[in-house]
Amino acid sequence: MKTLFIGILSLFYITLPAQNPLLIPPVLSGDSIQLTLQYGTHSFFSGVSSSTMGVNGDILGPTLVLKKGDFVNMFVDNQLNDTTTIHWHGMHVAPENDGGPHTTIAPGSLWNPSFTVMDKAATYWYHPHLHTKTNEHVSKGIAGLIIVKDDEEAALDLPRSYGVDDFPLVVQTKDFDANKEIIVHSNNDDIVMVNATVNPYLDVPAQVVRFRILNGSSQRSFNFGLSNDLPFYQIASDGGLLSQSLQMTRLLLAPGERAEILVDFGAMNGQSIYLKSYASELPNGVYGAANPGMMSGMTLNGYDPNPLNGSDFDILQLNITAATGDPVGSIPGNLVPVTPIDENTAVITRQLTFSPERMGPNQLNGNFLINSVFFDMDVINYEIPLDNTEIWELRNQSAISHPFHIHDVQFYILSRDGVAPALNERGRKDVVMVAPQETVRFIAKFEDFANPDVPYMYHCHLLTHEDKGMMGQFLVTRPLSVESVADEGILIYPNPGSGSFIVKAEGRNRFTGLEVIDQSGKIVRSFAEFDESGRIHITGLTPGLYIIRIHASGKYIHKKLIVI
Ligand code: C2O
Ligand code: CU
Ligand code: CU
């Protein structure tokens, strides 16, 4: 009788949703990092395997732990039957190392970027970035975290034992078909997972614990919170530690955004709580809210019914266990100095307006544009002089929120609709959510890297929007650096002069372009191909110092010109 009863009981338990231990991606570090992009299979659901893509494994990728100042060699081996790219999201690297859509890795080939880690301690990530296929490659599983460490961070009393009191949390939603294969480009992403684990639990020690959270979803925003509104403390935004830890009970992260938080489990040994998304509190117009459009009645194909939309759901069960030997016992208050860029140093304000391809209540099913154009691989949208400090003003004239992301820089948000941002948005950022009808201004400096050929990207980090062309690209070029003036046997005369000048070169027949650039970095005259004996007419220029940029054999030669 007793045996029979246990038999029935265990049968009953089998039908309950399994609680799965949270997968913790392995760590890779050192000055030489091997990343193999490969196909695999993964059991999101017990007893069923799904086709996936992963890095050095079946799903997701290792967590790269890098130290600021170190030089790293990345060896990215593409064993997929598809071209892709790998982008180091949030990191400040040269355009040719950035892994944008122009830097493709053909099937069977190896990409070997190398760079010095210049970023501040924070949590970054890597993911594919092939134009039109970013969502496919990310959804199928290619994504990993990058933890950057530095001396400032090391000086603080923070949890930093990976997998012990410092946990990576890659939070995603996906949709699956009847055979449990991942559906790419779905608006019915109803399966929540952390580190590719569905229904996960994690044992955490009864002490201060650090979570590095990435919203790695294609579209969904999460409004993170802990059960019973247990407070937590945000210590880092996308690209750096905050100046102080901030106590909060809710944290909204849009796709692409990261945050590091601390939770004090010190008095909770034996208890069990949940990390949740309080999506019932998301405003309309955010993917993940009850209504993905700003106005009620706006629909998005496949979005309903989905039990996650607009309701609160569990993300990760946290079981509090005994403390470790040497725990961090309290939440630090002050963290690191954060010095936003002075608004007065900006030399230009660029306006970027987001709009739907077609207006009206059905707009969510269409595509979105930036300044009325779609992304074109062959069109450079901006050319930014190296060392420019710029304000970018993002205006959302569509009915859905777009998380805007820019490569190369970390920026500081100046305002949202004219008002200073919340405290947790006053640190370094590389993604910012822009709500319908909102205007967000940020400031950034484009320093260190210039390349006349390889652009950086900016785009909406809703991967469906990005893939459909809500993206643009910019070159950072080197017009202003008087120090970089190379002689190369080129003469400009008369100099000082006015009206016109002559460019003379020894051993060269022709150039492919020439620009006259003023001290603000503005191109004031531009000439296409010209003969070496050509006279360049510059009547009408205000007297002063100019840089002459000459295109020669695929590079730029800079000369000073004084106009009198
Ligand atoms: Cu995370 Cu251009 O991307
Ligand atoms: Cu990026
Ligand atoms: Cu968008």
XYZ file of C-alpha atoms and ligand atoms in Angstrom:
569
model
C 0.000 0.000 0.000
C 2.750 2.322 1.019
C 4.803 1.477 -2.087
C 1.770 2.051 -4.288
C 1.193 5.425 -2.707
C 4.810 6.510 -3.324
C 4.465 5.259 -6.899
C 1.449 7.431 -7.521
C 3.091 10.357 -5.823
C 6.202 10.176 -7.983
C 4.056 9.841 -11.104
C 2.266 12.983 -10.037
C 5.534 14.824 -9.529
C 6.794 13.893 -13.002
C 3.981 15.903 -14.501
C 4.950 19.039 -12.593
C 7.224 21.506 -14.400
C 10.763 20.540 -13.591
C 12.958 23.012 -11.781
C 16.275 23.036 -13.566
C 19.593 24.107 -12.063
C 20.726 27.311 -13.690
C 23.403 26.695 -16.296
C 26.479 28.809 -15.564
C 28.536 29.409 -18.724
C 32.214 28.522 -18.329
C 34.816 31.268 -18.145
C 37.462 32.003 -20.774
C 40.240 34.467 -20.113
C 43.823 35.157 -21.049
C 45.437 36.919 -23.976
C 44.323 34.413 -26.576
C 40.676 33.476 -26.778
C 39.333 30.760 -29.048
C 35.662 30.991 -29.960
C 34.164 28.372 -32.270
C 30.731 29.098 -33.691
C 28.950 25.803 -34.119
C 25.647 23.986 -34.433
C 24.323 21.988 -31.527
C 21.279 20.672 -29.745
C 19.975 21.714 -26.363
C 17.177 20.469 -24.111
C 15.115 23.497 -23.231
C 12.330 21.055 -22.359
C 13.030 17.777 -20.611
C 13.355 14.852 -22.965
C 13.250 16.952 -26.158
C 16.203 18.440 -27.938
C 16.092 21.559 -30.067
C 18.525 22.638 -32.780
C 20.713 25.468 -31.617
C 23.805 27.492 -32.363
C 26.459 28.073 -29.746
C 30.005 29.153 -29.100
C 32.389 26.382 -28.002
C 29.295 24.385 -27.109
C 25.653 23.787 -27.921
C 24.119 27.016 -26.717
C 25.247 30.512 -25.734
C 28.983 31.026 -25.249
C 31.599 31.175 -22.536
C 31.825 34.240 -20.317
C 34.949 36.144 -21.339
C 36.765 37.683 -18.406
C 39.058 40.483 -19.565
C 41.177 42.984 -17.717
C 41.366 46.627 -18.668
C 44.737 47.333 -20.264
C 45.317 43.778 -21.423
C 45.918 42.991 -25.059
C 43.732 40.160 -26.345
C 43.738 38.085 -29.481
C 40.350 36.711 -30.465
C 40.222 33.685 -32.743
C 36.666 33.349 -34.015
C 36.259 30.159 -36.010
C 33.029 29.994 -37.973
C 31.978 26.353 -38.234
C 28.448 27.279 -39.293
C 27.271 26.885 -42.875
C 26.353 30.534 -42.859
C 28.260 33.773 -42.912
C 28.057 35.722 -39.682
C 29.960 38.243 -37.575
C 30.809 38.614 -33.890
C 30.415 42.026 -32.282
C 31.786 43.011 -28.850
C 28.748 44.975 -27.715
C 29.618 48.012 -25.606
C 33.382 47.724 -25.964
C 35.497 50.545 -27.310
C 37.486 48.930 -30.111
C 38.609 50.026 -33.585
C 35.969 49.674 -36.304
C 37.826 46.820 -38.005
C 37.771 44.902 -34.698
C 34.168 45.739 -33.834
C 32.508 42.898 -35.719
C 29.810 44.939 -37.393
C 27.951 43.767 -40.514
C 30.833 44.648 -42.846
C 33.306 42.436 -41.011
C 31.933 39.102 -42.119
C 33.296 35.664 -41.259
C 32.627 33.227 -44.079
C 31.745 29.603 -43.272
C 34.864 27.676 -42.390
C 37.000 30.747 -41.918
C 38.729 32.334 -38.971
C 38.503 35.965 -37.858
C 41.344 37.212 -35.698
C 40.767 40.659 -34.273
C 43.118 41.810 -31.562
C 42.851 44.810 -29.310
C 43.699 46.366 -26.010
C 40.818 46.335 -23.558
C 40.111 50.009 -22.885
C 36.772 49.672 -21.133
C 35.877 50.220 -17.540
C 34.866 47.328 -15.330
C 31.328 46.339 -16.237
C 29.391 43.643 -18.051
C 29.433 43.655 -21.848
C 28.398 40.965 -24.315
C 29.114 39.499 -27.709
C 26.727 38.434 -30.408
C 26.443 38.064 -34.190
C 25.686 41.144 -36.265
C 25.177 40.047 -39.865
C 22.732 42.394 -41.525
C 19.234 40.803 -41.816
C 20.361 37.752 -39.824
C 21.252 39.114 -36.406
C 17.978 37.934 -34.909
C 18.311 34.469 -36.423
C 21.818 33.911 -35.106
C 21.117 35.380 -31.667
C 17.769 33.608 -31.258
C 19.290 30.264 -32.170
C 21.722 30.751 -29.307
C 24.846 32.741 -30.103
C 25.482 35.236 -27.305
C 27.855 35.450 -24.387
C 28.846 37.808 -21.622
C 32.084 39.746 -21.296
C 33.162 40.731 -17.808
C 35.740 43.502 -17.795
C 37.714 44.002 -14.590
C 39.815 46.993 -13.614
C 41.674 48.378 -10.602
C 38.874 50.738 -9.575
C 36.479 47.834 -9.287
C 39.064 45.634 -7.575
C 39.462 48.242 -4.827
C 35.818 47.910 -3.787
C 34.459 45.323 -1.394
C 32.205 43.611 -3.930
C 31.319 39.980 -4.594
C 33.421 38.780 -7.516
C 33.715 34.987 -7.290
C 32.148 33.818 -10.522
C 29.447 31.234 -9.940
C 29.802 31.556 -6.156
C 28.634 35.050 -5.215
C 28.823 36.695 -8.670
C 26.374 35.243 -11.195
C 25.810 35.882 -14.888
C 22.123 36.057 -15.876
C 21.387 36.133 -19.602
C 17.628 36.597 -19.657
C 15.791 35.773 -22.860
C 12.413 34.777 -24.190
C 11.981 32.572 -27.215
C 9.181 30.936 -29.167
C 9.151 27.253 -30.131
C 7.180 25.303 -32.723
C 5.323 22.013 -32.100
C 8.609 20.093 -32.526
C 10.282 22.372 -29.997
C 12.438 24.056 -32.591
C 13.191 27.746 -32.078
C 11.050 30.088 -34.154
C 13.013 33.110 -35.311
C 11.180 36.430 -35.818
C 8.270 35.560 -33.575
C 6.036 37.906 -31.634
C 4.839 34.990 -29.522
C 7.984 34.529 -27.430
C 6.335 32.896 -24.423
C 9.193 30.780 -23.031
C 11.363 32.547 -20.451
C 14.895 31.339 -19.882
C 18.005 32.364 -18.014
C 21.339 31.161 -19.409
C 19.295 28.955 -21.765
C 17.683 27.235 -18.750
C 13.894 27.106 -18.682
C 12.326 27.088 -15.214
C 15.669 27.666 -13.538
C 16.651 27.696 -9.918
C 19.901 28.864 -8.374
C 21.340 28.247 -4.913
C 22.765 31.481 -3.577
C 24.703 31.950 -0.328
C 23.188 33.912 2.576
C 25.303 37.036 2.027
C 25.666 39.887 -0.445
C 25.425 38.441 -3.952
C 26.060 40.114 -7.304
C 24.021 39.459 -10.425
C 25.149 40.605 -13.855
C 21.945 40.820 -15.838
C 21.767 41.017 -19.614
C 18.497 41.369 -21.425
C 19.494 39.183 -24.362
C 15.996 38.962 -25.818
C 15.165 39.806 -29.384
C 12.378 42.168 -28.430
C 11.022 41.792 -24.875
C 11.740 44.264 -22.076
C 11.787 43.039 -18.476
C 10.748 44.986 -15.412
C 12.924 43.133 -12.921
C 12.026 42.858 -9.253
C 12.269 40.390 -6.372
C 9.300 38.717 -4.718
C 7.810 40.674 -1.835
C 9.575 43.757 -3.189
C 12.813 42.802 -1.501
C 15.128 45.727 -2.258
C 18.218 45.322 -4.390
C 21.000 47.720 -5.274
C 22.104 48.625 -8.776
C 25.862 49.157 -8.928
C 26.596 49.249 -12.660
C 24.934 50.304 -15.879
C 25.917 49.179 -19.390
C 29.494 50.433 -19.466
C 30.651 51.084 -15.927
C 30.020 51.184 -12.209
C 27.688 53.892 -10.935
C 28.937 56.564 -8.551
C 26.835 55.050 -5.745
C 24.837 51.909 -5.224
C 21.149 52.674 -5.734
C 18.454 50.964 -3.727
C 15.511 49.975 -5.854
C 12.687 47.451 -6.206
C 12.243 47.634 -9.987
C 14.714 47.711 -12.837
C 13.615 48.044 -16.440
C 16.032 46.552 -18.947
C 15.387 46.741 -22.674
C 17.030 44.339 -25.131
C 20.796 44.879 -25.177
C 20.928 46.630 -21.795
C 22.913 45.283 -18.857
C 22.945 46.045 -15.160
C 24.803 44.705 -12.166
C 22.844 44.450 -8.952
C 23.607 43.388 -5.396
C 21.135 41.582 -3.147
C 21.712 41.087 0.555
C 20.546 37.560 1.377
C 22.385 37.714 4.732
C 19.354 37.102 6.960
C 17.528 34.747 4.598
C 19.200 31.347 4.896
C 16.673 28.639 4.059
C 14.268 30.932 2.243
C 13.297 30.853 -1.386
C 12.375 33.857 -3.498
C 11.980 34.711 -7.157
C 13.532 37.136 -9.560
C 10.487 38.228 -11.531
C 9.403 40.566 -14.246
C 6.627 42.850 -13.112
C 5.466 43.329 -16.661
C 2.002 44.436 -15.511
C 3.706 47.739 -14.637
C 5.271 48.273 -18.067
C 3.802 51.272 -19.861
C 1.953 50.726 -23.113
C 4.285 51.053 -26.047
C 6.911 48.742 -24.588
C 7.235 45.259 -26.091
C 6.255 43.110 -23.119
C 3.405 45.326 -21.875
C -0.261 44.406 -22.252
C -0.297 46.698 -25.273
C 2.861 46.929 -27.378
C 1.638 50.158 -28.962
C 1.152 53.474 -27.270
C -2.540 53.737 -28.092
C -4.903 51.013 -27.001
C -6.117 48.892 -29.871
C -2.767 48.799 -31.609
C -1.951 45.226 -32.503
C 1.174 43.323 -33.354
C 0.768 40.080 -35.304
C 1.206 37.060 -33.048
C 1.608 39.148 -29.884
C -1.655 37.948 -28.359
C -2.406 35.725 -26.618
C 0.881 35.427 -24.780
C 0.685 34.946 -21.013
C 3.844 37.019 -20.490
C 2.480 40.224 -21.985
C 1.445 42.687 -19.332
C 1.512 40.187 -16.491
C 3.983 39.412 -13.725
C 5.996 36.223 -14.166
C 8.829 34.327 -12.511
C 12.271 34.391 -14.092
C 14.562 32.621 -11.628
C 13.999 30.854 -8.334
C 16.638 31.773 -5.757
C 17.186 29.291 -2.924
C 19.213 30.810 -0.135
C 21.762 28.446 1.367
C 24.580 28.743 3.913
C 27.036 31.595 3.525
C 30.492 31.002 2.092
C 33.695 31.313 4.124
C 34.560 34.889 3.362
C 31.360 36.677 2.434
C 30.851 40.296 1.514
C 28.718 41.404 4.422
C 27.295 44.755 3.404
C 26.352 46.828 0.407
C 28.947 49.506 -0.336
C 27.576 53.044 -0.704
C 30.088 54.965 -2.756
C 31.483 53.217 -5.793
C 33.581 55.043 -8.405
C 33.761 58.635 -9.599
C 31.525 59.109 -12.637
C 32.262 62.244 -14.640
C 29.749 62.877 -17.401
C 31.027 64.748 -20.452
C 30.448 68.496 -20.180
C 27.599 69.539 -22.472
C 29.495 72.700 -23.421
C 32.212 70.677 -25.105
C 29.843 69.330 -27.768
C 30.553 70.701 -31.254
C 27.439 69.404 -32.970
C 23.939 68.140 -32.204
C 22.653 65.448 -34.519
C 18.951 64.745 -34.648
C 17.740 61.239 -35.305
C 14.018 60.759 -35.741
C 12.411 57.332 -35.535
C 9.255 56.833 -37.543
C 7.105 53.977 -38.773
C 7.256 53.019 -42.435
C 3.521 53.486 -42.553
C 1.549 55.608 -40.139
C -1.576 54.594 -38.314
C -2.818 51.919 -35.950
C -1.263 49.056 -37.919
C 2.233 50.548 -37.799
C 3.667 48.002 -35.347
C 3.580 45.329 -38.030
C 5.683 47.379 -40.369
C 9.253 48.521 -40.358
C 10.817 51.573 -38.756
C 13.120 54.199 -40.163
C 15.743 56.554 -38.804
C 15.559 59.995 -40.416
C 13.205 58.584 -43.038
C 15.678 56.066 -44.436
C 16.355 52.378 -44.035
C 19.831 51.029 -43.470
C 21.872 50.626 -46.638
C 25.183 48.770 -46.425
C 26.561 51.123 -49.096
C 25.520 54.416 -47.541
C 27.494 56.131 -44.796
C 25.018 58.175 -42.789
C 27.513 60.290 -40.858
C 31.183 61.050 -41.006
C 32.406 62.035 -37.566
C 35.765 63.726 -37.100
C 37.938 61.887 -34.595
C 37.745 63.410 -31.109
C 34.396 65.063 -31.775
C 32.190 65.452 -28.744
C 28.615 65.264 -29.956
C 25.060 65.432 -28.712
C 22.680 62.989 -30.305
C 19.031 63.863 -30.007
C 16.737 60.875 -30.474
C 13.105 61.610 -31.255
C 10.643 58.771 -31.325
C 7.712 59.564 -33.575
C 6.372 56.035 -33.605
C 4.016 54.233 -31.238
C 6.486 51.721 -29.804
C 9.589 52.143 -27.611
C 12.929 51.580 -29.330
C 16.126 50.731 -27.428
C 18.733 52.747 -29.335
C 22.296 51.429 -29.365
C 25.490 52.943 -30.736
C 28.856 51.270 -31.259
C 32.294 52.692 -30.395
C 31.245 54.852 -27.456
C 29.731 54.822 -24.022
C 27.437 57.828 -23.696
C 25.863 59.866 -20.939
C 22.142 60.593 -21.093
C 21.601 64.349 -20.776
C 17.832 64.425 -20.677
C 14.553 62.713 -21.331
C 12.030 65.240 -22.631
C 14.171 67.976 -21.142
C 14.406 66.383 -17.702
C 17.539 64.795 -16.214
C 17.328 60.981 -16.299
C 16.761 58.741 -13.279
C 19.806 58.163 -11.062
C 20.461 54.697 -12.467
C 20.679 56.197 -15.974
C 23.379 58.690 -15.026
C 26.229 56.274 -15.576
C 27.869 55.021 -18.748
C 25.378 53.659 -21.259
C 25.379 52.181 -24.723
C 21.659 51.406 -25.055
C 18.870 53.802 -24.197
C 15.166 53.142 -24.398
C 13.251 55.900 -26.193
C 9.519 55.868 -25.457
C 6.860 56.864 -27.997
C 6.866 60.640 -28.522
C 9.860 61.007 -26.231
C 13.061 62.925 -27.009
C 16.261 61.610 -25.447
C 19.536 63.516 -25.662
C 22.917 61.955 -24.959
C 26.512 63.094 -25.206
C 29.492 61.042 -26.378
C 33.067 61.532 -27.474
C 34.331 59.659 -30.538
C 37.953 59.137 -29.654
C 40.943 56.842 -30.239
C 39.846 55.039 -33.385
C 39.428 56.303 -36.912
C 39.088 54.346 -40.102
C 38.122 55.858 -43.448
C 36.663 52.567 -44.683
C 35.017 50.581 -41.888
C 31.972 52.160 -40.258
C 30.440 51.729 -36.830
C 26.723 51.032 -36.436
C 23.856 52.593 -34.550
C 20.489 50.894 -34.435
C 17.410 49.802 -32.591
C 18.258 46.769 -30.460
C 14.877 45.169 -31.101
C 16.485 42.656 -33.422
C 13.437 42.460 -35.674
C 13.612 46.229 -36.209
C 17.377 46.179 -36.701
C 17.237 43.372 -39.261
C 14.556 45.243 -41.189
C 16.695 48.335 -41.515
C 16.288 50.452 -38.365
C 20.026 51.036 -38.414
C 22.615 53.468 -39.706
C 26.383 53.702 -39.875
C 29.087 56.271 -39.338
C 32.733 56.622 -40.102
C 35.100 58.189 -37.635
C 37.769 59.995 -39.628
C 40.870 61.895 -38.752
C 40.558 65.346 -40.288
C 41.451 67.446 -37.288
C 44.686 65.982 -36.129
C 47.332 68.487 -37.136
C 49.891 66.198 -35.524
C 49.063 63.501 -38.027
C 50.123 65.656 -40.950
C 52.398 63.478 -43.001
C 54.564 65.016 -45.626
C 54.628 62.208 -48.153
C 56.327 64.524 -50.603
C 53.199 66.603 -51.045
C 53.436 70.350 -51.372
C 50.646 72.863 -51.005
C 51.404 76.392 -52.179
C 51.117 79.258 -51.821
C 50.612 78.683 -48.102
C 49.546 81.004 -46.491
C 47.455 81.993 -49.452
C 44.014 82.914 -50.678
C 41.741 82.269 -53.617
C 43.385 79.089 -54.766
C 46.299 76.788 -54.112
C 48.206 74.102 -55.948
C 48.753 70.550 -54.738
C 52.006 69.115 -55.994
C 53.276 65.615 -55.354
C 56.394 63.840 -56.380
C 55.971 60.361 -57.753
C 52.186 60.486 -57.790
C 49.910 61.040 -60.711
C 46.576 61.607 -59.189
C 44.520 61.706 -56.058
C 41.012 60.421 -55.571
C 39.661 63.242 -53.470
C 40.439 66.297 -51.422
C 38.558 68.061 -48.677
C 39.066 71.404 -47.038
C 38.084 71.084 -43.381
C 37.699 73.905 -40.909
C 38.693 73.814 -37.245
C 35.280 72.593 -36.110
C 35.717 69.532 -38.290
C 33.247 70.694 -40.907
C 34.053 69.920 -44.532
C 33.793 73.321 -46.235
C 34.984 72.352 -49.720
C 35.137 68.988 -51.346
C 36.788 67.969 -54.606
C 36.572 64.675 -56.449
C 39.382 63.257 -58.582
C 41.898 65.790 -59.687
C 45.167 65.897 -61.481
C 48.401 66.464 -59.600
C 48.974 69.721 -61.364
C 45.464 70.850 -60.500
C 44.767 74.172 -58.977
C 42.192 74.053 -56.180
C 39.871 77.045 -55.976
C 38.831 78.067 -52.498
C 37.449 81.557 -52.912
C 35.088 82.690 -50.200
C 36.733 80.944 -47.246
C 37.032 82.860 -43.979
C 40.703 83.502 -43.197
C 42.151 81.030 -40.696
C 43.631 77.568 -40.300
C 42.272 74.690 -42.377
C 43.178 71.052 -42.811
C 43.526 69.770 -46.338
C 42.671 66.085 -46.481
C 43.999 64.332 -49.554
C 42.923 60.822 -50.514
C 45.871 58.895 -51.822
C 46.200 55.157 -52.341
C 43.407 54.370 -49.925
C 44.623 56.566 -47.110
C 44.376 60.158 -46.022
C 47.197 62.634 -46.055
C 46.644 65.775 -44.024
C 48.230 69.154 -44.660
C 47.765 72.459 -42.925
C 46.620 75.427 -44.982
C 46.428 78.983 -43.767
C 43.954 81.110 -45.659
C 44.651 84.853 -45.518
Cu 24.399 44.612 -29.541
Cu 25.090 46.671 -32.853
O 24.703 45.557 -31.220
Cu 27.031 47.057 -30.095
Cu 12.857 49.553 -32.738
